[in-house]
Short mmCIF file of C-alpha atoms and ligand atoms in Angstrom, two decimals:
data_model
loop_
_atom_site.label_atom_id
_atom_site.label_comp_id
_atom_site.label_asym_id
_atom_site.label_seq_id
_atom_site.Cartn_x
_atom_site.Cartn_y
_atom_site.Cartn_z
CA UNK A 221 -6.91 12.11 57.04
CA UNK A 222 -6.19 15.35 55.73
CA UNK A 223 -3.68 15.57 53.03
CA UNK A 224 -1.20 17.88 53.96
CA UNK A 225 0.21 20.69 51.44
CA UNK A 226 4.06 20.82 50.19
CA UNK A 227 3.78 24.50 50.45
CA UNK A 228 2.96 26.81 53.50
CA UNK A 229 1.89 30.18 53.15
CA UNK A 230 4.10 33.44 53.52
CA UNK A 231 6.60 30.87 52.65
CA UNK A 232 9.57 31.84 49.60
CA UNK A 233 10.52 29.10 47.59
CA UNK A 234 12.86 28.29 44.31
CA UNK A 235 11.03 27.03 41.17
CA UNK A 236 11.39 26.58 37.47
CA UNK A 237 8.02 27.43 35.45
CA UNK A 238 6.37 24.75 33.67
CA UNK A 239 3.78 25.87 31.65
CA UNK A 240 1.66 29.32 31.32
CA UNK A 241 -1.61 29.91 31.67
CA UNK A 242 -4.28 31.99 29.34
CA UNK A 243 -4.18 35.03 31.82
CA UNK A 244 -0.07 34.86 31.03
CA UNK A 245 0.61 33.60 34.70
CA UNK A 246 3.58 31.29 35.07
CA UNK A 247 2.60 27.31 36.56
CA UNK A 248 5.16 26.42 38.65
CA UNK A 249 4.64 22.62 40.64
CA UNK A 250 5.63 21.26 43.65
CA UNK A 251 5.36 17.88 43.75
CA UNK A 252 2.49 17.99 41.52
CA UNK A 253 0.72 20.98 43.08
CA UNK A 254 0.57 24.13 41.17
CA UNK A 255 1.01 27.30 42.13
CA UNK A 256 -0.03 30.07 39.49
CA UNK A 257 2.67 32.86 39.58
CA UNK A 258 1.93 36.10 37.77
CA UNK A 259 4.64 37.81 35.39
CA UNK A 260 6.32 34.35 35.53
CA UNK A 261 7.42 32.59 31.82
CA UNK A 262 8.27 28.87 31.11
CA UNK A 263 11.88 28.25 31.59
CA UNK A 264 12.30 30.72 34.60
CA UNK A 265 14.16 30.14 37.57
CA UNK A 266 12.58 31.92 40.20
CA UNK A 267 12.38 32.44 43.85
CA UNK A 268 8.49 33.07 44.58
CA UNK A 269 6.77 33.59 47.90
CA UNK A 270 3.53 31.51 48.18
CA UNK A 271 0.69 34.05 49.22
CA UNK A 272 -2.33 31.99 48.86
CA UNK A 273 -2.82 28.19 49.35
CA UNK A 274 -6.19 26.22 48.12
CA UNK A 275 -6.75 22.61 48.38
CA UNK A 276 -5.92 22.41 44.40
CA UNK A 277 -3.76 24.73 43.77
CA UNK A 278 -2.07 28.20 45.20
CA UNK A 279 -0.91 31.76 44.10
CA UNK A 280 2.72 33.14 44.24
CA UNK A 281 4.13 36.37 43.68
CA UNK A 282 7.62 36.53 41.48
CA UNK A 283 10.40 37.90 44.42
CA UNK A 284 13.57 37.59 42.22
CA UNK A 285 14.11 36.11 38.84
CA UNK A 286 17.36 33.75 38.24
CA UNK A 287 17.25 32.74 34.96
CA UNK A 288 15.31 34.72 32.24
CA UNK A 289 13.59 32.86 29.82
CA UNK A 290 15.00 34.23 25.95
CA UNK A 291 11.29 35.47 24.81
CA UNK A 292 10.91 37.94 28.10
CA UNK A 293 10.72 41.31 26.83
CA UNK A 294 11.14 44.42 29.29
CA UNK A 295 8.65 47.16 29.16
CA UNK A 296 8.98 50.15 30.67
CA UNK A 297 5.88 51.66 32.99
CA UNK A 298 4.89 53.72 30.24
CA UNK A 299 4.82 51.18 27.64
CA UNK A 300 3.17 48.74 29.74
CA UNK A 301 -0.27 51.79 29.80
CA UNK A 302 0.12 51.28 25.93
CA UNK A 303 -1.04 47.75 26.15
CA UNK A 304 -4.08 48.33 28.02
CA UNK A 305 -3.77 45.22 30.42
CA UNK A 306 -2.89 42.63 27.71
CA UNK A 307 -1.89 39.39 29.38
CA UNK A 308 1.17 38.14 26.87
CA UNK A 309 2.62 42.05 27.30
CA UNK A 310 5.77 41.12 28.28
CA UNK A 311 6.36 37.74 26.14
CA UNK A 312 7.83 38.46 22.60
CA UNK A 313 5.55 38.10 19.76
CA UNK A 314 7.11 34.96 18.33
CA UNK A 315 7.05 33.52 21.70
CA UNK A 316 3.45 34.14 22.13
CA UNK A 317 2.84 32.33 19.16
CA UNK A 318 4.61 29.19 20.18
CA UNK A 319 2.84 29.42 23.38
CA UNK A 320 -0.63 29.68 21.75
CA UNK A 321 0.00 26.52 19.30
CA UNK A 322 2.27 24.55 22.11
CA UNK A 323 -1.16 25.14 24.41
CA UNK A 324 -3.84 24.13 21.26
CA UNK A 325 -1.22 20.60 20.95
CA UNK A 326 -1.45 19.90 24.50
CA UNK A 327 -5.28 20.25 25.39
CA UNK A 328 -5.95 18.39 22.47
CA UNK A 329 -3.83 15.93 22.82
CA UNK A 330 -4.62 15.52 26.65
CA UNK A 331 -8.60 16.12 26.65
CA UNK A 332 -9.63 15.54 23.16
CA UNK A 333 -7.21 12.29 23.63
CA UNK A 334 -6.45 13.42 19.48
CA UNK A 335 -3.54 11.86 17.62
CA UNK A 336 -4.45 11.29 13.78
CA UNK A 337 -4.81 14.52 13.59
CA UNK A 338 -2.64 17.62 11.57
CA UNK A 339 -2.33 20.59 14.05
CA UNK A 340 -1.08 23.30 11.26
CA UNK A 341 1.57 26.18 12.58
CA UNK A 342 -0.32 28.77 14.21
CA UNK A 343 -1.14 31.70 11.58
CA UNK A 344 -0.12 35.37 13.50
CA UNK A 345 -0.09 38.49 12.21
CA UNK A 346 3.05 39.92 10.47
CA UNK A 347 2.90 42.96 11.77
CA UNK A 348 0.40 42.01 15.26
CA UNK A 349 0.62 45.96 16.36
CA UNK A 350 -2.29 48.44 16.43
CA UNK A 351 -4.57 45.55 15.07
CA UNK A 352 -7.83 46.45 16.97
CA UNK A 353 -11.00 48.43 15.30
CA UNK A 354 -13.00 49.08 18.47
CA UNK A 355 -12.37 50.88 22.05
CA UNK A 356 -14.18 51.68 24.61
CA UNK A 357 -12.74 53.72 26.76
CA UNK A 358 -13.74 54.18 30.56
CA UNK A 359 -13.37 57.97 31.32
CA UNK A 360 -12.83 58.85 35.42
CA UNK A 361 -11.27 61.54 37.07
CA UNK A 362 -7.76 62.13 38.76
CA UNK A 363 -6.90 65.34 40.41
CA UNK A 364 -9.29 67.11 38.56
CA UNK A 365 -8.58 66.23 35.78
CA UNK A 366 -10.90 64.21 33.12
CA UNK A 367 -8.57 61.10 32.32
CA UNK A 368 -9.87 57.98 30.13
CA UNK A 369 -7.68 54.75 29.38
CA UNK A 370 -8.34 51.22 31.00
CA UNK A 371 -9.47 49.93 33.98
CA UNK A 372 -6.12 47.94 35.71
CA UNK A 373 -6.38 44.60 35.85
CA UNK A 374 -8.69 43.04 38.57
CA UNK A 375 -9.90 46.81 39.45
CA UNK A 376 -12.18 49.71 38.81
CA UNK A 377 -9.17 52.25 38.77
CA UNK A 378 -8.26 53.83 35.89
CA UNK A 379 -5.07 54.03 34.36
CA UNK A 380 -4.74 57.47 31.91
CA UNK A 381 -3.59 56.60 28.84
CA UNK A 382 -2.80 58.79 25.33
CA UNK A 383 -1.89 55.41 22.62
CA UNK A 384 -2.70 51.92 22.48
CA UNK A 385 -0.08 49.82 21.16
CA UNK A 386 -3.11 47.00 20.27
CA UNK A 387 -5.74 49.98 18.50
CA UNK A 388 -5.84 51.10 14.75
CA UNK A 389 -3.85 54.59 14.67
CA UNK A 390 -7.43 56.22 13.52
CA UNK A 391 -8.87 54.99 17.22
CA UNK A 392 -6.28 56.06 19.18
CA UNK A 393 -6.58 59.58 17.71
CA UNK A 394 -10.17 59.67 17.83
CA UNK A 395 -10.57 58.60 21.28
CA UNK A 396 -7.69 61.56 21.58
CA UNK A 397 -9.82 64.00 20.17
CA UNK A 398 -12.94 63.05 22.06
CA UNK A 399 -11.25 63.11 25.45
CA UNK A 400 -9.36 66.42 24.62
CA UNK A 401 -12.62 68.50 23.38
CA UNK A 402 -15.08 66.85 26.45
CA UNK A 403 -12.03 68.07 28.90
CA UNK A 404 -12.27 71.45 27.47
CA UNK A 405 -15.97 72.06 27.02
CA UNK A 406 -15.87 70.91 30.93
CA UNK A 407 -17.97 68.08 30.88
CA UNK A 408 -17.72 65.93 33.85
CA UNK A 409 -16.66 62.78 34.36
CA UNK A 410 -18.46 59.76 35.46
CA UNK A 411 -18.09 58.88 39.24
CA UNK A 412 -18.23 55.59 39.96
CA UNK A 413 -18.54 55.86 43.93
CA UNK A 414 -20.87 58.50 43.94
CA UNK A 415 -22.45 57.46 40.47
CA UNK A 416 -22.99 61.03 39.10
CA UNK A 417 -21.21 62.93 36.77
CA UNK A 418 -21.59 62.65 33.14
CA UNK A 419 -19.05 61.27 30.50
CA UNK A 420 -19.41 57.04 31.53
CA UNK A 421 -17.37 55.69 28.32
CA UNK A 422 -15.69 57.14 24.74
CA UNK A 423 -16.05 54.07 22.10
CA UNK A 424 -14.81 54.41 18.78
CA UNK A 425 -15.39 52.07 15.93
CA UNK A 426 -13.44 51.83 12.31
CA UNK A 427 -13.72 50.05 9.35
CA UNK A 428 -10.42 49.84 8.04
CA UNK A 429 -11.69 48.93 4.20
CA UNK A 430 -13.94 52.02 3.86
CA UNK A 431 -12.06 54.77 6.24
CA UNK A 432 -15.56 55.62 8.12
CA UNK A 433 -15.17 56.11 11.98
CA UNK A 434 -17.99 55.96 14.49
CA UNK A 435 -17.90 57.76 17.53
CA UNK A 436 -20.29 56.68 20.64
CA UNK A 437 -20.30 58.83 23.81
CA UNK A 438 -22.01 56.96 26.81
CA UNK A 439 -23.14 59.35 29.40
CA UNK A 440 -25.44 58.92 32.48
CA UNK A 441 -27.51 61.91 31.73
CA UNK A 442 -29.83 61.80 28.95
CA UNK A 443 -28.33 65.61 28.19
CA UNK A 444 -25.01 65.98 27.64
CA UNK A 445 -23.73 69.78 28.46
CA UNK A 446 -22.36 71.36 25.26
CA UNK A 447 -23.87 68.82 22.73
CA UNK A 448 -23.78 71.61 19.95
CA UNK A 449 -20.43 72.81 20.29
CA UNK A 450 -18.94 68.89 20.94
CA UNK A 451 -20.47 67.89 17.36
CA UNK A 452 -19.29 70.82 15.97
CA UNK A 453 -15.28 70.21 17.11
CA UNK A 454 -15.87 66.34 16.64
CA UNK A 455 -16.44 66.84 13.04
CA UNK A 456 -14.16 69.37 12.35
CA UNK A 457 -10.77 67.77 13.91
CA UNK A 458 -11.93 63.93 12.49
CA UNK A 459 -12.96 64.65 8.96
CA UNK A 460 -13.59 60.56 9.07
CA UNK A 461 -16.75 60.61 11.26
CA UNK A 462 -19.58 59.58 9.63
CA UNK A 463 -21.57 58.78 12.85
CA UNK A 464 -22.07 60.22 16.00
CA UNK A 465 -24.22 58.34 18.66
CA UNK A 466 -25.35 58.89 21.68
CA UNK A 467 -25.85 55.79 24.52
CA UNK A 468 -27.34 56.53 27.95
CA UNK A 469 -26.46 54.21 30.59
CA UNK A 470 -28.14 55.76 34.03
CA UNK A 471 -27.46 52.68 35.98
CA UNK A 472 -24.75 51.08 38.54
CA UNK A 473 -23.29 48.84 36.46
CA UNK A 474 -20.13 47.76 35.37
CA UNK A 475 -22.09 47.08 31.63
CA UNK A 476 -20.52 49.41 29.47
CA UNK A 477 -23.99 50.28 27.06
CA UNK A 478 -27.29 51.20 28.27
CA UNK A 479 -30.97 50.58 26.81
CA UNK A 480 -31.11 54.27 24.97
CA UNK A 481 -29.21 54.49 21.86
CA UNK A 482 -29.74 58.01 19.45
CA UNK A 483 -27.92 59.37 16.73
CA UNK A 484 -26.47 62.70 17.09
CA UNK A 485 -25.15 63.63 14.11
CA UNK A 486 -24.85 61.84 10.22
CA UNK A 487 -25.52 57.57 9.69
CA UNK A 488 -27.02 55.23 12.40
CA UNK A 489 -24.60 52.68 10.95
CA UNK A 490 -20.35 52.55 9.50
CA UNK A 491 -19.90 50.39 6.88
CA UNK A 492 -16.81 47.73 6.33
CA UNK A 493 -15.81 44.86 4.14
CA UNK A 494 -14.28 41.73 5.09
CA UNK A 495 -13.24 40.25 1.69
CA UNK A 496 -15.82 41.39 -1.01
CA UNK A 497 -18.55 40.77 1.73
CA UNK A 498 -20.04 44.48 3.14
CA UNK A 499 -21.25 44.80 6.93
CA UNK A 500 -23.36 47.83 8.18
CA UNK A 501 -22.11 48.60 11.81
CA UNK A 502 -23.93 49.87 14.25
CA UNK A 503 -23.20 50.87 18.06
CA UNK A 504 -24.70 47.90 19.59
CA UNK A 505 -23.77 45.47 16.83
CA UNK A 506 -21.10 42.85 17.36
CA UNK A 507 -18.53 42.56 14.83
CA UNK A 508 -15.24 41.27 14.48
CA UNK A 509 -12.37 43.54 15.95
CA UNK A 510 -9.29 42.25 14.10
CA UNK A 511 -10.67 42.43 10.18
CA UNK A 512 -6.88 41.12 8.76
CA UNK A 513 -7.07 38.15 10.98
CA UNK A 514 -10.89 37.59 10.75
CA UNK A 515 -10.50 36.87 6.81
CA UNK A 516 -7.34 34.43 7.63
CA UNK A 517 -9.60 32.66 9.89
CA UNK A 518 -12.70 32.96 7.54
CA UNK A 519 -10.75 31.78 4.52
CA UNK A 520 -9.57 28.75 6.54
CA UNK A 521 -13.29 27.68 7.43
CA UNK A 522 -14.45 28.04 3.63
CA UNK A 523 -11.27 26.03 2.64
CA UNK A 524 -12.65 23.35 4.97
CA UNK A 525 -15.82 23.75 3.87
CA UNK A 526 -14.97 22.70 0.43
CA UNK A 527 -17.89 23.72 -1.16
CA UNK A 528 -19.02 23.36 -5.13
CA UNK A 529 -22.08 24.92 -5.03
CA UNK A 530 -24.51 22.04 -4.50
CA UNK A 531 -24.34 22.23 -0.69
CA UNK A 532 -26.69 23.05 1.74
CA UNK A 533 -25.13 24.42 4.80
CA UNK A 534 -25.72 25.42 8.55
CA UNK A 535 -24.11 28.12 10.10
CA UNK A 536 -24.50 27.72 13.74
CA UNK A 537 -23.82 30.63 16.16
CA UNK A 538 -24.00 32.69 12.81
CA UNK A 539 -23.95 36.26 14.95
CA UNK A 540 -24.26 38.88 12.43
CA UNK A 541 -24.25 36.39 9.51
CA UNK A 542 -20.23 37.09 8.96
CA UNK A 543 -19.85 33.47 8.01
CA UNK A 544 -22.95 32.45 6.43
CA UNK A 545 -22.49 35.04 4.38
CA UNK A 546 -18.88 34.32 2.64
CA UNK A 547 -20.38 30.54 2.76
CA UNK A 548 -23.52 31.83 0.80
CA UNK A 549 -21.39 32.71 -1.95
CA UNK A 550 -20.18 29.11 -3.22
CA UNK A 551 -23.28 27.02 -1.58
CA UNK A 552 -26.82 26.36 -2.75
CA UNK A 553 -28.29 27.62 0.46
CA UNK A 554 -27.28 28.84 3.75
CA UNK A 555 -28.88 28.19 7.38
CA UNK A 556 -27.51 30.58 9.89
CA UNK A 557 -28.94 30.28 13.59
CA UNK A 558 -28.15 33.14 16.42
CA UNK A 559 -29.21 33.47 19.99
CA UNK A 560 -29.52 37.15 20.09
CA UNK A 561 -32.37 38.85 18.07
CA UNK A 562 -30.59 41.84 17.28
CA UNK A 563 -27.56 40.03 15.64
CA UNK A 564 -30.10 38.33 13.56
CA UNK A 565 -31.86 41.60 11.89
CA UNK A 566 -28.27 42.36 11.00
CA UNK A 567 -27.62 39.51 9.42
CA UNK A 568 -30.29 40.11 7.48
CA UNK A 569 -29.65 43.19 6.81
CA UNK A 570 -26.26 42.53 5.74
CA UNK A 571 -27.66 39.77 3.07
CA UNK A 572 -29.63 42.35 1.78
CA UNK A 573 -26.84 44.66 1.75
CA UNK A 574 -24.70 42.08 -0.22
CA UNK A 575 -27.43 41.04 -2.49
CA UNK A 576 -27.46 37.70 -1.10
CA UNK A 577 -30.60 35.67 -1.29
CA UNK A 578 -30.06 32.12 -0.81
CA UNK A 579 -28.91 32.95 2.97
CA UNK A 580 -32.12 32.88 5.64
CA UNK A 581 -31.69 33.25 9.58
CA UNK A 582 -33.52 32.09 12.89
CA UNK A 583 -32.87 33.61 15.87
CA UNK A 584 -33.11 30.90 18.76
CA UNK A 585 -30.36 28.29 20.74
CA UNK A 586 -28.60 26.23 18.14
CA UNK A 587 -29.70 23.17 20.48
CA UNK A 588 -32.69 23.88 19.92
CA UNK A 589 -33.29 25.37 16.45
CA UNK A 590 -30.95 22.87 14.95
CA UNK A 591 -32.89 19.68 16.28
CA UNK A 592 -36.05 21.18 14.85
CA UNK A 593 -34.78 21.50 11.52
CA UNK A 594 -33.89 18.10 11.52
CA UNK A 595 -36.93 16.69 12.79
CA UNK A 596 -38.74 18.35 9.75
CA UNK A 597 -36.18 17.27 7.40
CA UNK A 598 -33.78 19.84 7.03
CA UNK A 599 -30.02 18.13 6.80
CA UNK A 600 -27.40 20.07 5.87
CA UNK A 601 -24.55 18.60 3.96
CA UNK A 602 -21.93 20.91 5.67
CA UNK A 603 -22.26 22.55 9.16
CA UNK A 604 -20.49 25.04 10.73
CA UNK A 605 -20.27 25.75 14.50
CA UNK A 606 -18.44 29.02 15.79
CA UNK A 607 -19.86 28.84 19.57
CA UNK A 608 -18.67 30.85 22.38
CA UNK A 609 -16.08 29.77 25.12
CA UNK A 610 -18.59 27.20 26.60
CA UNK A 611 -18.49 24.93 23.60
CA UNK A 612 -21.11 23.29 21.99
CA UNK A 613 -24.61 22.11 23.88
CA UNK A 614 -24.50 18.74 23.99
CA UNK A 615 -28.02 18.86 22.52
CA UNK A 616 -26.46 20.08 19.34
CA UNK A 617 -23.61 17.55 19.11
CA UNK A 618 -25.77 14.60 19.43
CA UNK A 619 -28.04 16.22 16.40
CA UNK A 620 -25.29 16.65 14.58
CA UNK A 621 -23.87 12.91 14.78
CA UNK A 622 -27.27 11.81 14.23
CA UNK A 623 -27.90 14.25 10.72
CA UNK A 624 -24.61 13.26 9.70
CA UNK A 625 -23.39 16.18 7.30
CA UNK A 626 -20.55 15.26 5.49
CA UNK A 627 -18.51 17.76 6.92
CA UNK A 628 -18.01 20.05 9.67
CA UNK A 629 -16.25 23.06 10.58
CA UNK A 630 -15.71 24.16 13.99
CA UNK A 631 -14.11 27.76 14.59
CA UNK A 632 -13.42 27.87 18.47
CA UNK A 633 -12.49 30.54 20.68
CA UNK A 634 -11.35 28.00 23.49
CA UNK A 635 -8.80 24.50 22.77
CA UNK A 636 -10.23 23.07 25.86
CA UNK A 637 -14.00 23.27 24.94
CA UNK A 638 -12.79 22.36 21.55
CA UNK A 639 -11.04 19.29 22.40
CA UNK A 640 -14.36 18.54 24.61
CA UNK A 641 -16.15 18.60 22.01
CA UNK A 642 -14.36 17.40 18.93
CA UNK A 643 -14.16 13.84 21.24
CA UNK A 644 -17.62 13.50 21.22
CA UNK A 645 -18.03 14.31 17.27
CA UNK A 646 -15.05 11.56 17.41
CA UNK A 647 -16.93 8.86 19.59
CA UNK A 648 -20.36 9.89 17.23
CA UNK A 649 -18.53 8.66 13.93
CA UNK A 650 -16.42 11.70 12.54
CA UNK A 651 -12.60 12.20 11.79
CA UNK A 652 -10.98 15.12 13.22
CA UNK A 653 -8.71 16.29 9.79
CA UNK A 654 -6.55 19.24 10.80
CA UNK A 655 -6.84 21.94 12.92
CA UNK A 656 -5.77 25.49 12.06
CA UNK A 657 -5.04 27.83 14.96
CA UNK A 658 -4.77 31.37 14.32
CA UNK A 659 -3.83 34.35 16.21
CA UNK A 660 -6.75 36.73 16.34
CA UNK A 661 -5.45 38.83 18.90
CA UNK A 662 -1.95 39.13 19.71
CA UNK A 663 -0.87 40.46 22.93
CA UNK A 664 -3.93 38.48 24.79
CA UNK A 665 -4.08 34.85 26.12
CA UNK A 666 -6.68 34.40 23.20
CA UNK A 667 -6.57 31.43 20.72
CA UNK A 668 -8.70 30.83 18.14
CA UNK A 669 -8.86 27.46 15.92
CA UNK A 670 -10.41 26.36 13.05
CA UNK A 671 -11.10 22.59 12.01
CA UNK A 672 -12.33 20.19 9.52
CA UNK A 673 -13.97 16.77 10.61
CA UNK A 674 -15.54 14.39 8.21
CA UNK A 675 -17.85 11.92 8.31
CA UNK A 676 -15.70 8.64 9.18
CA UNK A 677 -17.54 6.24 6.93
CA UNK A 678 -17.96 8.41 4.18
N1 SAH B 187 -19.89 33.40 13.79
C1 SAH B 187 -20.01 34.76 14.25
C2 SAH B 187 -20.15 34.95 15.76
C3 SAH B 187 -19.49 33.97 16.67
S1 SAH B 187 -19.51 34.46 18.36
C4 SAH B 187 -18.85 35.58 13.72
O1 SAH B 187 -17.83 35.03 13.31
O2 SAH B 187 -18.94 36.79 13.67
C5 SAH B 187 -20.62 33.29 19.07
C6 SAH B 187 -22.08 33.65 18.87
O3 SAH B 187 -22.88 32.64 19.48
C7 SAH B 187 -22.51 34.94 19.56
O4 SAH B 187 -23.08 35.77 18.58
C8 SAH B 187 -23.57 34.51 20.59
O5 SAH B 187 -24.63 35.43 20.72
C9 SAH B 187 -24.07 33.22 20.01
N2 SAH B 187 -24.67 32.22 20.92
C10 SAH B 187 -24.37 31.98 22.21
N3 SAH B 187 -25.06 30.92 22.67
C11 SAH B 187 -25.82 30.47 21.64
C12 SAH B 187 -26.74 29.38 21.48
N4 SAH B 187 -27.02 28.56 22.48
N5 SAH B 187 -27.31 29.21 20.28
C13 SAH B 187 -27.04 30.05 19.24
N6 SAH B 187 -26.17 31.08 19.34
C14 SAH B 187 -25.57 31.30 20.51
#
């Protein structure tokens, strides 16, 4: 028999939030069934009207708000283009933060099924404003006119925008700059419909430590109109550029980089510490975009780490080495494994750069690599997984409860994958410790955690 609904479509209904999901929309339940409710907070009486129903679950739109919950903040139109889109926009700061921990307690507590454990207060930032070191910019036209800002939510139309309340000051001026001189020298922008034009994306990267900004202009034409005269302004009105690159992207694609990458003018690469460790930065190359928070959540995993100096050590899901390399400093020897190729010359690179010689990479799946080592003997004393949202492969867990390092630290981008996984470390013979959450990016629905497991026998 089919099971009938408690809501009807097109319907308006009174509810109090329950919970909040990552994409900051408010989970109100009828009987059990939960309708997702954008702009709504926990604690809000509401009257919604119910505009879509699945079998699961259904979506409401916010019609009139009773009761507002203490941590709503109101943001004006124009503030709200400062944020860029941000999902936690209009939740105060120290409410965001309780959300964020109150969410890492729950999913661990319901799928991890975790008790023994410490959950630490969730570390934010103390001043979690203008935090970000990278942009990339979509640039579009309105009326004529070149505009560049963010797409809106859930669409390719761009909203113009002149600050970002999330960027590092030296970003938003740059990507300022750029848009102001590419407007004047009359170079087009990119059409999306039609796919011609020229200008696709302005990114701007900064490391904060060393005060060197890279510029990267993404066009769809291998030319770009002007290039003489735009290097020439660039450099003059943002003393700080060091590098100026050029990226063509000629397809239809919502991918923001293309295959080509060429410098225009000065270094292929920016350079920036995070503690007394020194990455080179190139275009293409991932790297962290909060640096203040990244060393918060870096000193956390070396704390767990607890090394002396004897240790040998796997870094899984090493990217550009970022880890392995602040691990390399207090352990005999560092494994880091990487998927991508790229990120795995850079970490190399970045060893070099540091003088750091007891750190080697392989590029290839941590499920894979990882297993291999073992098989030929390789077992690291303390390993350290930092995967993305997916979680750990399976693959890789089971190596790792059969190698049995004495520790290990896993730095997640996602509680649910987390809790996943940390069960099956549990059910394999290791202790979940304490967890550390930390806010790397305030204003988003974004969590990150760090924990410590030992082995349970040890
Ligand atoms: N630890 C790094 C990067 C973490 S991001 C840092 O802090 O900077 C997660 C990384 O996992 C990405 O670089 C991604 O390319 C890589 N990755 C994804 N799947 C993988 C797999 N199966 N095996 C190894 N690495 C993988």
């Amino acid at each position: 028999m089919k099971r009938t609904l408690p809501v009807e479509k097109n319907t308006y209904i009174d509810v109090i939030f329950e919970d909040l999901t990552h994409e900051g929309a408010g989970v109100a339940k009828i009987e059990g069934y939960p309708i997702f409710v954008p702009n709504g907070l926990p604690g809000e009486k509401a009257l919604i009207k119910v505009i879509k129903v699945n079998k699961g679950y259904g979506f409401g739109r916010l019609i009139e708000l009773y009761e507002k919950s203490p941590y709503r903040v109101e943001i004006s139109k124009e503030e709200l283009h400062k944020y860029g889109g941000c999902q936690l926009e209009h939740i105060r700061y120290d409410g965001q933060l309780k959300y964020k921990e109150n969410q890492v307690r729950q999913v661990l507590a319901r799928i991890g099924k975790l008790e023994d454990l410490v959950i630490h207060p969730i570390l934010g930032m103390d001043n979690p404003w203008h935090y970000r070191n990278k942009a990339q910019v979509p640039v579009g036209e309105k009326d004529g006119q070149l505009i560049a800002g963010f797409f809106k939510p859930r669409s390719h139309e761009i909203v113009d925008t002149d600050e970002s309340l999330i960027q590092i000051p030296e970003i938003n001026e740059a990507v300022q700059i750029v848009k102001e001189i590419c407007a004047k020298l009359g170079i087009r922008p990119y059409d999306e419909g039609a796919h011609k034009g020229v200008l696709r994306h302005i990114m701007a990267r900064y490391g904060q430590q060393t005060g060197e900004l890279m510029i990267v202009l993404v066009t769809r034409t291998p030319d770009i109109p002007h290039q003489e005269q735009l290097m020439e302004e660039i450099i003059t009105r943002l003393p700080k550029v060091k590098s100026i690159i050029h990226n063509i992207n000629s397809k239809r694609t919502n991918v923001i980089l293309g295959e080509h990458t060429k410098v225009l003018w000065g270094n292929e690469v920016i350079y920036d510490y995070i503690g007394n460790v020194r990455f080179a930065i190139s275009a293409l190359s991932f790297y962290q975009v909060n640096p203040i928070q990244t060393k918060v959540l870096y000193d956390k995993a070396l704390e767990y780490a607890a090394l002396t100096g004897t240790e040998s050590v796997i870094d899984a899901y090493c990217g550009i080495g970022t880890i392995s390399l602040f691990l390399a400093q207090k352990a005999r020897k560092v494994f880091g494994v990487e998927l991508v190729p790229e990120a795995i010359e850079d970490a190399k690179k970045n060893a070099k750069l540091n003088g750091i010689t007891n750190a080697v990479f392989e590029s290839g799946a941590a499920e894979i690599v990882i297993p291999k080592w073992y098989e030929a003997g390789n077992k690291a004393d303390v390993l350290v997984v930092d995967p993305p949202r997916k979680g750990c492969d399976e693959a890789l867990l089971q190596t790792i409860i059969k190698m049995k390092p004495k520790k290990v630290v896993y730095v997640s981008c996602n509680p649910a994958t987390l809790a996943r996984d940390l069960r099956i470390l549990e059910d394999g013979g290791y202790r979940t410790v304490e967890v550390q959450p930390v806010d790397m990016f305030p204003h988003t629905g974004h969590v990150e955690c760090v924990s410590q497991l030992v082995l349970k026998n040890d």
